[in-house]
Amino acid sequence: MSASPASAEYDLVVIGFGAAGLSAALSFAEATEGREQPARIATLERSAEKDRGGATRWTGAFLRINQDRQLDSDWAEHVSRVSGGLADVAYCRKVEHEAPQTLAFVEKHGVEIAFADFPLPHTFDGGTPSMTPPASPRGGGASIVEHLGAALEKDPRVDIRYETEALRLTTADDGTVDGVVVRGSDGRTQRLAGRAVVLACGGFEGNTEMLTRYVGDRACDLPLIAPGIANNRGDALRMALELGADTAGQFDGIHAEPVDRRTEKADAVLYGFPAGIFVNGRLERFFDEGRDTWDNTFEHIGYEIWKNQDQEAYWIADGKTLAIPGIMNSLLSDVPPEQADTLEELAGKLGVDAETLEKTVAEFNSAVGPGEFDFTRLDGKSTVGITPQKSNWATPLDTPPFIGVPVTAAVCFTYGGIRTDLDGRVVTPSGTAIPGLYAAGEATGLFYHAYPPATSVLRSLIFGRLAAHHAAAQQSV
């Protein structure tokens, strides 16, 4: 990292050190390499250096791609379907088009893309259930932070400012964004002049006041899925709205996931749930665990646990679940499931009433219909005469050992955010781009009603690059 220059004037100021911000800063550096007058770039990070990277640092960063680095061909239409036509399909198709070259960019900088053992059927490949393992950077999102961050540290044109929060954007007389006022760790403020600014500092999931305002009552009960998102305070949205920016995405929508509540490990998500059942604090089933593949239901379960089940639920399964090859790879906690030879013993380990749990499991078992259990596809093996139904993978929980995990819902990111065009430019309600202002990643809104997963990090990387390339091209004119 270079020393802070005496003059705080930059060609690009990037707010955020996650996937979107790193991609923007490094892409701009590459696009402006060789200029007679070297470009100057500032990258701002709210946290200390050891905690840099926001949500990206902690995520597994799954990628909805095939071996050829092509995005799932159904993703754009999938987003449109679940959004009821509200989502920006052109934006989604841009993600599809830009995925291969963007992944080539991060691989060039040392990020290795691997296809891990993840034995659950999902719809990551053309919209049909598949057992193809999803891809991710080896080492998760932390690999993106460290490799792209290292490239920026080696570049003398880049000034990385840690423990720096963005307060407000500044504009010229004609409305062009020309900088940002920041506050450093000493509490003092300073204006950083910038010919362009990229807002890449996440959503507002780390701001309980904004969560309550937009998402609703008891938003304060939502734990954060990872410590890094505590710094996602809604700064980008707040600053852009002050300039009349438009919004996109469902503002009362969140991406929440069911996580093991016995651990403080980040991203301790339970993905393998379709093979068992969920019960709430009253030990009643409350969700159709087999209505679709895990990727199309896991955030709905998370939201339901928070919104209607008082943040308390338990996943219950048996020996047939343990026999599914590789199933434990889909339970991302660092604490193994509670295990017992009887449901009564399991209830004791979970701290719940044994008689009620046994009754619920017995009712479920008696409702299981005929058919052959096949966890590699939507097998149609369902329950009969019980509510809620289990539409697939319904098999009696009658084979020891019995296993259980107490879960709660954790928030990952918010749906609502800034609206941009396909160059990453922040736009007003009329669609007019605000000169000099860009946004990328989870600071920008896209999703309504559901998040078809394994694309958040990817879209962040892509639109960070697009914003940087557009800004660099504008400055070369």
Coordinates of C-alpha atoms in Angstrom, one line a residue:
M1 CA 0.0 0.0 0.0
S2 CA 1.4 3.4 -0.9
A3 CA 1.5 6.2 1.6
S4 CA -1.3 8.7 1.6
P5 CA -0.6 11.6 -0.8
A6 CA -0.3 15.1 0.6
S7 CA -3.1 16.1 -1.8
A8 CA -6.4 14.2 -1.6
E9 CA -7.2 14.3 -5.3
Y10 CA -8.0 11.1 -7.2
D11 CA -9.2 9.9 -10.6
L12 CA -11.3 7.3 -8.9
V13 CA -12.6 6.9 -5.3
V14 CA -13.9 3.5 -4.5
I15 CA -16.0 3.1 -1.3
G16 CA -15.8 -0.5 -0.1
F17 CA -13.1 -3.3 -0.1
G18 CA -15.3 -6.3 -0.9
A19 CA -15.7 -8.0 -4.3
A20 CA -17.3 -5.0 -6.0
G21 CA -14.9 -2.5 -4.7
L22 CA -11.8 -4.6 -5.3
S23 CA -12.9 -5.4 -8.8
A24 CA -13.6 -1.7 -9.5
A25 CA -10.3 -0.4 -8.1
L26 CA -8.1 -3.1 -9.8
S27 CA -10.0 -2.9 -13.1
F28 CA -9.6 0.9 -13.2
A29 CA -5.9 0.5 -12.4
E30 CA -5.5 -1.9 -15.3
A31 CA -7.5 0.2 -17.7
T32 CA -5.5 3.3 -17.0
E33 CA -2.1 1.6 -16.9
G34 CA 0.5 3.4 -19.1
R35 CA -1.1 6.8 -19.0
E36 CA 1.4 9.6 -19.3
Q37 CA 0.0 11.1 -16.0
P38 CA -0.5 8.1 -13.7
A39 CA -4.0 7.6 -12.5
R40 CA -4.6 8.0 -8.8
I41 CA -7.0 5.7 -7.0
A42 CA -8.4 5.7 -3.4
T43 CA -10.0 2.7 -1.9
L44 CA -11.9 3.2 1.4
E45 CA -12.6 0.5 4.0
R46 CA -14.6 1.1 7.2
S47 CA -12.8 -1.7 9.0
A48 CA -9.3 -2.1 10.2
E49 CA -6.9 -3.8 7.8
K50 CA -7.2 -7.2 9.5
D51 CA -11.0 -7.3 9.1
R52 CA -11.0 -5.9 5.5
G53 CA -13.3 -7.3 2.9
G54 CA -16.8 -7.0 4.3
A55 CA -19.2 -9.8 3.5
T56 CA -16.9 -11.1 0.8
R57 CA -14.2 -12.1 3.3
W58 CA -16.6 -14.6 5.0
T59 CA -18.7 -16.0 2.2
G60 CA -18.1 -19.3 0.5
A61 CA -18.7 -17.3 -2.7
F62 CA -20.5 -20.0 -4.6
L63 CA -20.7 -19.4 -8.4
R64 CA -23.6 -20.5 -10.5
I65 CA -21.4 -21.5 -13.4
N66 CA -20.4 -24.6 -15.4
Q67 CA -16.9 -25.9 -16.1
D68 CA -16.6 -23.4 -19.1
R69 CA -17.2 -20.4 -16.7
Q70 CA -20.6 -19.8 -18.3
L71 CA -23.5 -18.6 -16.0
D72 CA -26.5 -20.9 -15.6
S73 CA -28.4 -20.1 -18.9
D74 CA -31.7 -20.0 -17.0
W75 CA -30.7 -17.5 -14.4
A76 CA -32.0 -14.3 -16.0
E77 CA -35.4 -15.9 -16.7
H78 CA -35.4 -17.4 -13.2
V79 CA -34.9 -14.0 -11.6
S80 CA -37.7 -12.6 -13.7
R81 CA -40.0 -15.4 -12.8
V82 CA -39.6 -15.2 -9.1
S83 CA -39.8 -11.4 -9.1
G84 CA -43.1 -11.4 -11.0
G85 CA -41.5 -9.5 -13.8
L86 CA -40.2 -6.7 -11.5
A87 CA -36.4 -7.4 -11.8
D88 CA -34.2 -5.9 -14.4
V89 CA -33.7 -8.7 -16.9
A90 CA -31.3 -6.7 -19.0
Y91 CA -29.0 -6.4 -15.9
C92 CA -29.2 -10.2 -15.4
R93 CA -28.3 -10.9 -19.0
K94 CA -25.4 -8.5 -18.7
V95 CA -24.2 -10.7 -15.8
E96 CA -24.5 -13.8 -18.0
H97 CA -22.6 -12.1 -20.8
E98 CA -19.8 -10.8 -18.6
A99 CA -19.3 -13.8 -16.4
P100 CA -16.5 -15.6 -18.3
Q101 CA -14.2 -12.6 -18.8
T102 CA -14.7 -11.5 -15.2
L103 CA -13.8 -14.9 -13.8
A104 CA -10.8 -14.9 -16.1
F105 CA -9.8 -11.5 -14.6
V106 CA -9.9 -12.8 -11.0
E107 CA -8.1 -16.0 -12.0
K108 CA -5.4 -14.0 -13.6
H109 CA -4.8 -12.5 -10.2
G110 CA -4.4 -15.8 -8.5
V111 CA -8.0 -16.7 -7.5
E112 CA -8.4 -20.4 -8.2
I113 CA -11.9 -21.6 -9.1
A114 CA -12.7 -25.1 -7.9
F115 CA -15.7 -27.4 -8.1
A116 CA -16.3 -28.8 -4.7
D117 CA -18.1 -31.9 -3.4
F118 CA -21.6 -30.6 -2.7
P119 CA -24.0 -33.6 -3.0
L120 CA -27.3 -31.9 -3.1
P121 CA -29.6 -31.6 -6.1
H122 CA -29.9 -28.0 -7.2
T123 CA -30.9 -25.9 -10.2
F124 CA -27.6 -24.2 -11.0
D125 CA -27.4 -25.7 -14.5
G126 CA -30.1 -24.7 -17.0
G127 CA -32.9 -24.6 -14.6
T128 CA -33.3 -28.4 -14.1
P129 CA -32.3 -30.3 -11.0
S130 CA -28.7 -31.3 -11.2
M131 CA -26.0 -33.0 -9.0
T132 CA -23.2 -31.0 -10.7
P133 CA -21.1 -29.6 -7.8
P134 CA -21.2 -25.8 -7.6
A135 CA -18.1 -23.8 -8.1
S136 CA -16.4 -21.4 -5.7
P137 CA -13.0 -19.8 -5.2
R138 CA -10.7 -22.2 -3.4
G139 CA -10.6 -20.6 0.0
G140 CA -13.9 -18.8 -0.5
G141 CA -14.4 -15.1 -0.7
A142 CA -11.3 -14.5 1.4
S143 CA -9.3 -15.6 -1.6
I144 CA -10.8 -12.8 -3.6
V145 CA -10.1 -10.3 -0.9
E146 CA -6.5 -11.3 -0.4
H147 CA -5.5 -11.8 -4.0
L148 CA -7.1 -8.7 -5.4
G149 CA -6.2 -6.7 -2.3
A150 CA -2.5 -7.8 -2.7
A151 CA -2.5 -6.5 -6.3
L152 CA -3.8 -3.1 -5.2
E153 CA -1.2 -3.0 -2.4
K154 CA 1.6 -3.5 -4.9
D155 CA 0.4 -0.6 -7.1
P156 CA 2.0 2.8 -6.2
R157 CA -1.0 4.6 -7.7
V158 CA -3.4 3.1 -5.2
D159 CA -4.1 4.6 -1.7
I160 CA -5.9 2.2 0.6
R161 CA -7.5 4.0 3.5
Y162 CA -8.6 1.8 6.4
E163 CA -10.9 2.8 9.2
T164 CA -12.4 5.4 6.9
E165 CA -16.2 6.0 6.6
A166 CA -17.9 7.8 3.8
L167 CA -20.2 10.6 5.0
R168 CA -21.5 12.4 1.9
L169 CA -20.9 12.9 -1.7
T170 CA -19.8 16.3 -3.1
T171 CA -20.9 17.8 -6.4
A172 CA -19.8 20.5 -8.8
D173 CA -22.2 23.3 -9.7
D174 CA -23.6 21.3 -12.6
G175 CA -24.4 18.2 -10.4
T176 CA -21.4 16.1 -11.4
V177 CA -20.1 14.1 -8.4
D178 CA -16.6 15.3 -7.7
G179 CA -15.7 13.7 -4.4
V180 CA -16.6 12.4 -1.0
V181 CA -16.4 13.7 2.5
V182 CA -14.9 11.0 4.8
R183 CA -14.2 10.6 8.5
G184 CA -11.0 8.9 9.6
S185 CA -10.2 6.9 12.8
D186 CA -9.3 10.2 14.6
G187 CA -12.9 11.5 14.1
R188 CA -11.8 14.2 11.8
T189 CA -13.4 14.8 8.4
Q190 CA -11.7 15.4 5.0
R191 CA -12.9 15.8 1.5
L192 CA -11.4 13.5 -1.1
A193 CA -11.7 14.9 -4.6
G194 CA -12.5 12.3 -7.2
R195 CA -13.2 12.5 -10.9
A196 CA -15.5 9.5 -10.4
V197 CA -16.8 7.7 -7.3
V198 CA -17.9 4.0 -7.1
L199 CA -20.3 3.1 -4.3
A200 CA -19.4 -0.5 -3.4
C201 CA -20.0 -0.7 0.4
G202 CA -22.9 -3.2 0.6
G203 CA -26.5 -2.9 1.7
F204 CA -28.0 -1.9 5.0
E205 CA -28.1 -5.2 6.9
G206 CA -25.6 -3.9 9.4
N207 CA -27.8 -1.0 10.3
T208 CA -30.6 -2.0 12.7
E209 CA -32.4 1.3 12.3
M210 CA -32.6 1.0 8.5
L211 CA -33.5 -2.7 8.7
T212 CA -36.4 -1.8 11.0
R213 CA -37.5 1.0 8.8
Y214 CA -37.5 -1.0 5.6
V215 CA -37.8 -4.7 6.6
G216 CA -40.1 -4.4 9.6
D217 CA -40.6 -5.2 13.2
R218 CA -38.2 -7.3 15.1
A219 CA -35.4 -6.8 12.5
C220 CA -33.2 -6.4 15.5
D221 CA -33.6 -10.1 16.2
L222 CA -31.7 -11.0 13.0
P223 CA -28.1 -11.9 13.7
L224 CA -25.6 -11.2 11.0
I225 CA -24.4 -14.3 9.1
A226 CA -20.8 -13.0 9.3
P227 CA -19.0 -10.2 11.3
G228 CA -17.9 -8.3 8.2
I229 CA -21.4 -7.2 7.3
A230 CA -21.7 -5.2 10.5
N231 CA -19.9 -2.5 8.4
N232 CA -22.7 -2.6 5.7
R233 CA -24.5 0.4 7.2
G234 CA -26.4 1.6 4.1
D235 CA -23.9 4.4 3.4
A236 CA -24.2 4.0 -0.4
L237 CA -28.0 4.1 -0.3
R238 CA -28.1 7.1 2.0
M239 CA -25.5 9.1 0.0
A240 CA -27.1 8.3 -3.4
L241 CA -30.6 9.2 -2.2
E242 CA -29.4 12.6 -1.1
L243 CA -28.5 13.3 -4.8
G244 CA -31.9 12.1 -6.1
A245 CA -30.8 8.6 -7.2
D246 CA -33.5 6.0 -8.0
T247 CA -33.9 2.7 -6.2
A248 CA -34.4 -0.9 -7.2
G249 CA -35.1 -4.2 -5.5
Q250 CA -37.6 -5.1 -2.7
F251 CA -36.9 -2.9 0.3
D252 CA -38.7 -5.2 2.8
G253 CA -36.9 -8.2 1.3
I254 CA -33.8 -9.9 2.7
H255 CA -31.6 -12.9 2.0
A256 CA -31.7 -14.8 5.2
E257 CA -30.4 -18.4 5.8
P258 CA -30.9 -21.1 8.4
V259 CA -27.8 -21.3 10.5
D260 CA -26.6 -23.5 13.4
R261 CA -27.2 -21.4 16.5
R262 CA -24.7 -23.4 18.6
T263 CA -21.7 -21.8 17.0
E264 CA -20.3 -18.3 16.3
K265 CA -18.7 -19.5 13.1
A266 CA -19.5 -17.3 10.1
D267 CA -21.7 -18.8 7.4
A268 CA -22.7 -21.9 9.4
V269 CA -25.5 -22.6 7.0
L270 CA -27.6 -25.8 6.9
Y271 CA -28.1 -26.7 3.2
G272 CA -28.9 -30.5 3.6
F273 CA -32.3 -30.0 5.2
P274 CA -34.5 -31.5 2.4
A275 CA -33.7 -35.0 3.7
G276 CA -35.2 -34.3 7.2
I277 CA -37.9 -32.1 8.7
F278 CA -38.0 -28.8 10.4
V279 CA -39.9 -28.1 13.7
N280 CA -40.4 -24.9 15.5
G281 CA -40.1 -24.1 19.2
R282 CA -43.4 -25.8 19.8
L283 CA -42.0 -28.8 17.9
E284 CA -44.5 -28.4 15.1
R285 CA -43.6 -28.7 11.4
F286 CA -44.0 -25.4 9.6
F287 CA -42.5 -25.8 6.1
D288 CA -42.6 -28.1 3.1
E289 CA -39.0 -29.1 3.3
G290 CA -39.2 -30.9 -0.1
R291 CA -41.1 -28.5 -2.2
D292 CA -38.1 -27.8 -4.3
T293 CA -34.3 -28.1 -4.4
W294 CA -32.4 -26.5 -1.5
D295 CA -31.3 -23.5 -3.5
N296 CA -34.9 -22.5 -4.2
T297 CA -36.1 -22.9 -0.6
F298 CA -33.3 -22.2 1.9
E299 CA -33.8 -18.5 2.1
H300 CA -37.6 -18.9 2.4
I301 CA -37.0 -21.2 5.3
G302 CA -34.7 -18.6 6.9
Y303 CA -37.2 -15.8 6.4
E304 CA -40.0 -18.0 7.8
I305 CA -38.0 -18.8 10.9
W306 CA -37.4 -15.1 11.6
K307 CA -40.8 -13.7 10.6
N308 CA -43.2 -16.3 12.0
Q309 CA -41.3 -18.9 14.2
D310 CA -39.7 -16.6 16.8
Q311 CA -36.2 -17.3 15.5
E312 CA -36.3 -20.9 16.9
A313 CA -36.3 -24.1 14.9
Y314 CA -34.8 -27.5 14.9
W315 CA -33.8 -29.8 12.0
I316 CA -34.4 -33.4 12.7
A317 CA -33.2 -36.4 10.6
D318 CA -32.1 -40.0 10.9
G319 CA -29.7 -42.6 9.8
K320 CA -31.0 -42.7 6.3
T321 CA -30.0 -39.1 5.9
L322 CA -26.5 -39.8 7.2
A323 CA -26.2 -42.6 4.6
I324 CA -26.6 -40.0 1.7
P325 CA -23.0 -39.8 0.2
G326 CA -21.3 -36.6 1.3
I327 CA -24.3 -35.2 3.1
M328 CA -22.2 -33.8 5.9
N329 CA -20.5 -31.5 3.4
S330 CA -23.8 -29.6 3.1
L331 CA -23.8 -28.7 6.8
L332 CA -21.4 -25.9 7.1
S333 CA -21.2 -25.6 10.9
D334 CA -18.0 -26.4 12.8
V335 CA -20.2 -28.3 15.3
P336 CA -21.5 -31.7 14.2
P337 CA -25.2 -32.4 14.6
E338 CA -26.5 -33.7 17.9
Q339 CA -26.7 -37.5 17.6
A340 CA -28.6 -40.1 19.6
D341 CA -30.0 -43.7 19.4
T342 CA -33.5 -42.6 20.3
L343 CA -35.6 -39.5 19.7
E344 CA -36.0 -39.2 23.5
E345 CA -32.3 -39.0 23.9
L346 CA -32.0 -36.5 21.0
A347 CA -34.6 -34.3 22.5
G348 CA -32.6 -34.2 25.7
K349 CA -29.5 -33.1 23.8
L350 CA -31.5 -30.4 22.0
G351 CA -33.2 -29.3 25.2
V352 CA -36.7 -29.9 23.9
D353 CA -39.7 -31.9 25.2
A354 CA -39.2 -35.6 24.2
E355 CA -42.9 -36.6 24.2
T356 CA -43.9 -33.7 21.9
L357 CA -41.0 -34.4 19.5
E358 CA -41.9 -38.1 19.3
K359 CA -45.5 -37.3 18.6
T360 CA -44.6 -34.9 15.7
V361 CA -42.2 -37.4 14.2
A362 CA -44.8 -40.2 14.5
E363 CA -47.4 -38.1 12.7
F364 CA -45.0 -37.3 10.0
N365 CA -43.9 -41.0 9.6
S366 CA -47.5 -42.2 9.3
A367 CA -48.2 -39.6 6.6
V368 CA -45.4 -40.7 4.3
G369 CA -46.8 -42.0 1.0
P370 CA -45.5 -44.8 -1.3
G371 CA -42.6 -44.4 -3.7
E372 CA -38.9 -44.8 -3.9
F373 CA -36.6 -42.3 -2.1
D374 CA -34.1 -40.8 -4.5
F375 CA -32.2 -37.8 -3.2
T376 CA -30.6 -37.1 -6.6
R377 CA -33.8 -35.7 -8.1
L378 CA -37.2 -34.4 -7.3
D379 CA -38.5 -37.9 -6.5
G380 CA -42.2 -37.1 -5.9
K381 CA -42.2 -39.2 -2.7
S382 CA -44.5 -37.1 -0.6
T383 CA -46.7 -37.1 2.5
V384 CA -50.5 -37.6 2.4
G385 CA -53.0 -36.0 4.7
I386 CA -50.7 -33.8 6.8
T387 CA -50.1 -30.1 6.8
P388 CA -47.6 -28.8 5.7
Q389 CA -47.1 -31.5 3.1
K390 CA -43.6 -32.7 2.2
S391 CA -43.6 -32.8 -1.6
N392 CA -40.4 -34.7 -2.2
W393 CA -37.9 -36.9 -0.3
A394 CA -40.5 -37.8 2.4
T395 CA -39.2 -40.9 4.1
P396 CA -40.0 -42.0 7.7
L397 CA -37.6 -40.9 10.4
D398 CA -37.2 -44.3 12.0
T399 CA -33.6 -45.4 11.6
P400 CA -31.0 -44.7 14.3
P401 CA -28.9 -42.7 14.8
F402 CA -31.2 -39.7 15.0
I403 CA -29.6 -36.3 14.4
G404 CA -30.7 -32.7 15.1
V405 CA -29.4 -29.2 14.7
P406 CA -30.9 -26.1 16.5
V407 CA -31.2 -23.4 13.9
T408 CA -32.0 -19.7 13.7
A409 CA -32.2 -17.3 10.8
A410 CA -29.3 -15.0 10.0
V411 CA -29.4 -12.1 7.5
C412 CA -26.9 -12.1 4.6
F413 CA -27.9 -9.0 2.6
T414 CA -30.8 -6.7 1.8
Y415 CA -32.7 -6.7 -1.5
G416 CA -33.3 -3.0 -1.8
G417 CA -30.6 -0.6 -3.1
I418 CA -29.5 1.9 -5.7
R419 CA -30.6 1.5 -9.4
T420 CA -27.9 1.6 -12.0
D421 CA -27.7 1.2 -15.8
L422 CA -25.7 -1.5 -17.5
D423 CA -22.5 0.5 -17.2
G424 CA -22.9 0.7 -13.4
R425 CA -23.8 4.4 -13.5
V426 CA -26.2 5.5 -10.8
V427 CA -29.4 6.8 -12.4
T428 CA -32.3 9.0 -11.3
P429 CA -36.0 7.9 -11.6
S430 CA -36.1 9.2 -15.1
G431 CA -33.2 7.0 -16.0
T432 CA -30.7 9.8 -16.3
A433 CA -27.2 8.9 -15.2
I434 CA -25.7 11.1 -12.4
P435 CA -22.3 12.2 -13.9
G436 CA -19.3 10.8 -12.0
L437 CA -21.3 8.4 -9.8
Y438 CA -21.3 4.6 -10.1
A439 CA -22.4 1.7 -7.8
A440 CA -21.9 -2.1 -7.8
G441 CA -22.6 -5.1 -5.7
E442 CA -25.1 -5.4 -2.9
A443 CA -25.3 -1.6 -2.7
T444 CA -27.5 -1.9 -5.8
G445 CA -31.0 -3.3 -5.8
L446 CA -32.1 -6.2 -8.0
F447 CA -34.1 -9.0 -6.3
Y448 CA -37.8 -9.2 -5.5
H449 CA -39.4 -12.1 -3.5
A450 CA -36.4 -14.4 -3.9
Y451 CA -32.7 -14.5 -4.6
P452 CA -31.7 -17.3 -7.0
P453 CA -28.4 -17.9 -5.3
A454 CA -24.7 -18.3 -6.1
T455 CA -24.6 -15.0 -8.0
S456 CA -24.1 -12.2 -5.4
V457 CA -20.3 -12.2 -5.5
L458 CA -20.3 -12.7 -9.2
R459 CA -22.5 -9.8 -10.0
S460 CA -20.4 -7.7 -7.6
L461 CA -17.2 -8.5 -9.5
I462 CA -18.9 -7.9 -12.8
F463 CA -20.4 -4.5 -12.2
G464 CA -17.3 -3.3 -10.3
R465 CA -15.4 -4.0 -13.5
L466 CA -18.1 -2.4 -15.7
A467 CA -18.2 0.7 -13.6
A468 CA -14.4 1.0 -13.7
H469 CA -14.1 0.5 -17.4
H470 CA -16.8 3.2 -18.1
A471 CA -15.2 5.7 -15.7
A472 CA -11.7 5.1 -17.3
A473 CA -13.2 5.5 -20.8
Q474 CA -14.9 8.8 -19.8
Q475 CA -11.6 10.2 -18.5
S476 CA -9.7 9.3 -21.6
V477 CA -11.9 11.4 -23.8

